[in-house]
């Protein structure tokens, strides 16, 4: 047998051994990281505590930084960088004093605000801006609904155009009728998304508002890839505590069905026992998310 042949055979054997070793190690490796992670809608004065609790990301309100001075905003960016936690999402897009609907709606004021707000969102690393803003989009008494829809569609297109410059998607948040008087359900918001008709103008859902409006999960299936973000809270808007206080499991299973790969932010009322409650909330939600990855047997 020639030496070159022996050498080639030995090389193939070593490659096979390496493949077997890699295959064996991958079989015993930890499961891949979940594509759905749990973050928190975070007050800017509570960032360190939010990280300490174990949340995977911050969701900071746009209003909280859009009107800061340059010095204050630089300090916020520095703190976020030092904490090492990403801000992929920002909620609370437009403050209530900037009217989007009605006779007081002023396009120059709107445009000036969204230009600064989205530029700063980009600087924080934001990829999705949540457009809830119930006060800003609320119809004044007696104002024609069709005219309000026209104004909101126009705003959506202008916001989407500005957001596109920064690689940002605007995600509309349905808010229950106790907080505003338009787009109260995800189904209504999805129709609005279709009317705006821009690739980076999408939907998000808040499970708390879905519960308030008695809305089922079928709208999530309808939304499909147009769903870009999710909020969650207990039915009383506190931090989720137990798996049976609401149908969190079905929410997560439905998100899996559409191939959702994004964040779930806890948006809840202030919690006096935050340091104790928050880690338990995270653990409970992560357990439910893990369970939702297991395919359910077909009956």
Coordinates of C-alpha atoms in Angstrom, one line a residue:
X1 CA 0.0 0.0 0.0
X2 CA 1.5 3.4 -1.0
X3 CA 2.2 6.0 1.6
X4 CA 0.0 8.6 -0.1
X5 CA -2.9 6.2 0.1
X6 CA -2.3 5.4 3.7
X7 CA -2.0 9.2 4.5
X8 CA -5.3 9.9 2.7
X9 CA -7.0 7.0 4.5
X10 CA -5.8 8.3 7.9
X11 CA -7.0 11.8 7.1
X12 CA -10.5 10.5 6.3
X13 CA -10.5 8.4 9.5
X14 CA -9.6 11.5 11.6
X15 CA -12.4 13.5 9.9
X16 CA -14.9 10.7 10.6
X17 CA -13.8 10.6 14.3
X18 CA -14.1 14.4 14.6
X19 CA -17.6 14.2 13.1
X20 CA -18.7 11.5 15.5
X21 CA -17.3 13.5 18.4
X22 CA -19.1 16.6 17.3
X23 CA -22.4 14.7 16.8
X24 CA -22.1 13.3 20.3
X25 CA -21.4 16.6 21.9
X26 CA -24.2 18.3 20.1
X27 CA -26.6 15.6 21.2
X28 CA -25.8 16.4 24.9
X29 CA -25.6 20.1 24.4
X30 CA -28.1 22.5 26.0
X31 CA -31.2 23.2 23.9
X32 CA -31.0 26.3 21.7
X33 CA -31.9 29.6 23.2
X34 CA -35.5 30.5 23.0
X35 CA -36.5 32.9 20.2
X36 CA -39.1 34.5 22.5
X37 CA -37.6 36.4 25.4
X38 CA -39.1 38.3 28.4
X39 CA -38.4 42.0 28.8
X40 CA -40.0 44.8 30.7
X41 CA -41.5 48.2 29.9
X42 CA -39.0 50.0 32.1
X43 CA -39.1 53.4 33.8
X44 CA -35.9 55.2 33.1
X45 CA -35.2 55.4 36.9
X46 CA -35.6 51.6 37.3
X47 CA -33.1 50.3 34.7
X48 CA -30.6 48.8 37.1
X49 CA -33.3 47.0 39.1
X50 CA -34.9 45.7 36.0
X51 CA -31.6 44.2 34.9
X52 CA -31.0 42.8 38.4
X53 CA -34.4 41.1 38.3
X54 CA -33.3 39.2 35.2
X55 CA -35.3 40.7 32.4
X56 CA -33.7 40.1 28.9
X57 CA -34.3 43.6 27.5
X58 CA -35.5 47.1 28.3
X59 CA -38.6 48.7 26.7
X60 CA -38.2 52.4 27.4
X61 CA -41.0 54.9 26.5
X62 CA -40.1 57.1 23.6
X63 CA -41.7 60.0 25.4
X64 CA -39.2 59.5 28.2
X65 CA -36.3 60.4 26.1
X66 CA -37.6 62.3 23.0
X67 CA -37.8 65.6 25.0
X68 CA -34.7 65.2 27.1
X69 CA -31.9 67.7 26.6
X70 CA -28.9 66.5 24.6
X71 CA -26.9 66.2 27.9
X72 CA -29.7 64.2 29.6
X73 CA -30.1 61.9 26.6
X74 CA -26.4 61.3 26.4
X75 CA -26.5 60.3 30.1
X76 CA -29.3 57.8 29.4
X77 CA -27.4 56.3 26.5
X78 CA -24.4 55.9 28.7
X79 CA -26.3 54.2 31.5
X80 CA -27.9 51.8 29.1
X81 CA -24.5 51.0 27.6
X82 CA -22.9 50.4 31.0
X83 CA -25.8 48.1 32.0
X84 CA -25.2 46.0 28.9
X85 CA -29.0 45.4 28.3
X86 CA -30.4 46.1 24.8
X87 CA -33.4 48.4 24.1
X88 CA -34.9 46.7 21.0
X89 CA -38.4 48.2 21.6
X90 CA -39.7 51.5 22.8
X91 CA -43.4 52.2 23.6
X92 CA -45.4 55.3 24.4
X93 CA -44.6 56.9 21.0
X94 CA -46.5 60.2 21.0
X95 CA -47.4 62.3 24.1
X96 CA -51.0 63.2 24.6
X97 CA -50.3 67.0 24.1
X98 CA -49.4 66.3 20.4
X99 CA -52.8 65.7 18.9
X100 CA -53.0 63.4 15.9
X101 CA -56.8 63.7 15.4
X102 CA -59.2 66.6 15.4
X103 CA -59.0 70.3 14.6
X104 CA -55.9 70.7 16.9
X105 CA -53.8 68.2 14.9
X106 CA -50.8 70.1 13.5
X107 CA -48.6 68.3 11.0
X108 CA -45.6 70.6 11.5
X109 CA -45.5 69.8 15.3
X110 CA -46.1 66.1 14.6
X111 CA -43.3 65.9 12.0
X112 CA -40.8 67.8 14.2
X113 CA -41.5 65.4 17.1
X114 CA -41.3 62.1 15.1
X115 CA -38.0 63.3 13.5
X116 CA -36.3 63.8 16.8
X117 CA -38.0 60.8 18.5
X118 CA -37.1 58.3 15.9
X119 CA -33.6 59.6 15.5
X120 CA -33.1 59.1 19.3
X121 CA -34.7 55.7 19.2
X122 CA -32.2 54.6 16.5
X123 CA -29.3 55.8 18.8
X124 CA -30.6 53.6 21.6
X125 CA -30.7 50.6 19.2
X126 CA -34.5 50.4 18.9
X127 CA -35.9 48.3 16.1
X128 CA -39.6 48.6 17.0
X129 CA -41.6 51.6 18.2
X130 CA -44.9 50.8 19.8
X131 CA -47.7 53.3 18.8
X132 CA -50.3 53.2 21.6
X133 CA -50.6 56.9 22.5
X134 CA -54.2 56.7 23.5
X135 CA -54.4 60.4 24.4
X136 CA -52.8 61.6 21.1
X137 CA -55.0 59.5 18.9
X138 CA -58.3 60.0 20.8
X139 CA -61.2 61.5 18.8
X140 CA -62.6 64.7 20.3
X141 CA -66.3 64.6 21.1
X142 CA -68.4 64.9 17.9
X143 CA -65.4 64.7 15.5
X144 CA -66.2 62.6 12.4
X145 CA -64.7 59.2 12.6
X146 CA -64.0 58.9 8.9
X147 CA -62.0 62.2 9.1
X148 CA -60.1 60.9 12.1
X149 CA -59.2 57.7 10.2
X150 CA -57.9 59.8 7.3
X151 CA -55.7 61.8 9.7
X152 CA -54.4 58.6 11.4
X153 CA -53.7 56.9 8.1
X154 CA -51.7 60.0 7.0
X155 CA -49.8 60.0 10.3
X156 CA -49.0 56.3 10.0
X157 CA -47.6 56.8 6.6
X158 CA -45.5 59.8 7.6
X159 CA -44.2 58.0 10.7
X160 CA -43.4 54.9 8.7
X161 CA -41.5 56.9 6.1
X162 CA -39.4 58.5 8.9
X163 CA -38.9 55.2 10.7
X164 CA -37.7 53.6 7.5
X165 CA -34.7 55.9 7.4
X166 CA -33.6 54.4 10.7
X167 CA -34.5 50.7 10.1
X168 CA -37.4 51.0 12.6
X169 CA -40.8 49.4 12.4
X170 CA -43.9 51.1 13.9
X171 CA -46.2 48.7 15.7
X172 CA -49.7 49.8 16.5
X173 CA -51.0 48.9 19.9
X174 CA -54.8 48.3 20.4
X175 CA -55.9 49.9 23.7
X176 CA -59.1 49.1 25.5
X177 CA -62.0 51.5 25.3
X178 CA -61.3 52.7 28.8
X179 CA -58.1 54.3 27.6
X180 CA -59.0 55.6 24.1
X181 CA -61.9 55.5 21.6
X182 CA -60.3 54.2 18.4
X183 CA -58.5 50.9 17.6
X184 CA -59.7 49.2 20.8
X185 CA -59.2 45.7 19.5
X186 CA -56.4 44.0 17.6
X187 CA -58.8 43.3 14.8
X188 CA -59.5 47.0 14.4
X189 CA -55.8 47.8 14.6
X190 CA -55.0 45.2 12.0
X191 CA -57.5 46.9 9.6
X192 CA -55.6 50.1 10.3
X193 CA -52.3 48.5 9.5
X194 CA -53.7 47.3 6.2
X195 CA -55.0 50.8 5.4
X196 CA -51.6 52.4 6.1
X197 CA -50.1 49.7 3.9
X198 CA -46.4 50.2 4.6
X199 CA -43.9 47.3 5.1
X200 CA -42.6 48.8 8.3
X201 CA -46.0 49.6 9.8
X202 CA -47.3 46.6 11.7
X203 CA -49.3 45.3 14.7
X204 CA -48.5 44.5 18.3
X205 CA -50.8 43.0 20.9
X206 CA -51.1 43.6 24.6
X207 CA -52.7 40.6 26.4
X208 CA -54.1 42.8 29.1
X209 CA -56.1 44.9 26.5
X210 CA -57.2 41.7 24.7
X211 CA -58.6 40.4 28.0
X212 CA -60.4 43.8 28.7
X213 CA -62.0 43.6 25.2
X214 CA -62.8 39.9 25.4
X215 CA -60.8 39.3 22.2
X216 CA -59.8 35.8 21.2
X217 CA -56.4 34.5 20.0
X218 CA -57.6 34.0 16.4
X219 CA -56.6 37.6 15.6
X220 CA -53.0 36.6 16.3
X221 CA -53.3 33.9 13.7
X222 CA -54.8 36.4 11.2
X223 CA -52.0 38.9 11.9
X224 CA -49.2 36.3 11.3
X225 CA -45.9 37.9 10.3
X226 CA -47.5 41.4 10.8
X227 CA -47.3 40.9 14.5
X228 CA -44.1 42.4 15.7
X229 CA -44.3 42.7 19.5
X230 CA -46.3 41.6 22.5
X231 CA -47.1 43.0 26.0
X232 CA -48.3 41.0 28.9
X233 CA -49.8 41.6 32.3
X234 CA -52.2 39.9 34.7
X235 CA -55.9 40.7 34.3
X236 CA -55.7 43.3 37.0
X237 CA -52.6 44.8 35.3
X238 CA -50.2 43.6 38.0
X239 CA -47.2 41.4 37.3
X240 CA -48.2 37.9 36.2
X241 CA -48.0 35.6 39.2
X242 CA -49.6 32.2 38.5
X243 CA -50.2 30.2 35.3
X244 CA -53.9 29.9 35.9
X245 CA -54.8 33.5 36.5
X246 CA -55.1 33.9 32.7
X247 CA -54.5 31.8 29.6
X248 CA -50.8 32.7 29.2
X249 CA -50.1 29.2 27.9
X250 CA -52.5 29.5 25.0
X251 CA -51.1 32.9 24.2
X252 CA -47.6 31.5 23.9
X253 CA -48.8 28.5 21.9
X254 CA -50.6 30.8 19.4
X255 CA -47.4 32.8 19.1
X256 CA -45.5 29.6 18.2
X257 CA -48.1 28.8 15.6
X258 CA -47.3 31.9 13.6
X259 CA -43.6 31.5 14.1
X260 CA -43.3 34.6 16.3
X261 CA -39.7 35.5 17.1
X262 CA -39.6 38.5 19.2
X263 CA -40.0 39.9 22.7
X264 CA -42.8 39.7 25.3
X265 CA -42.6 42.7 27.5
X266 CA -44.2 42.8 31.0
X267 CA -46.2 46.1 31.1
X268 CA -47.7 46.2 34.5
X269 CA -48.5 48.6 37.3
X270 CA -45.8 49.5 39.8
X271 CA -45.0 46.6 42.1
X272 CA -44.0 47.5 45.7
X273 CA -42.4 44.1 46.1
X274 CA -40.6 44.3 42.7
X275 CA -37.4 42.7 43.8
X276 CA -39.3 39.6 45.0
X277 CA -42.1 39.4 42.5
X278 CA -40.3 40.2 39.2
X279 CA -37.9 37.2 39.2
X280 CA -40.8 34.9 39.9
X281 CA -42.8 36.4 37.1
X282 CA -39.9 35.9 34.7
X283 CA -39.4 32.2 35.8
X284 CA -43.1 31.5 35.4
X285 CA -43.3 33.0 32.0
X286 CA -40.1 31.2 30.8
X287 CA -41.5 27.9 32.0
X288 CA -44.7 28.5 30.0
X289 CA -42.7 29.5 27.0
X290 CA -40.6 26.4 27.3
X291 CA -43.7 24.2 27.5
X292 CA -45.1 25.9 24.4
X293 CA -42.2 24.7 22.4
X294 CA -43.2 21.1 22.8
X295 CA -45.6 20.1 20.0
X296 CA -49.1 19.1 21.3
X297 CA -50.3 15.6 20.3
X298 CA -53.0 15.6 17.6
X299 CA -56.3 14.3 19.1

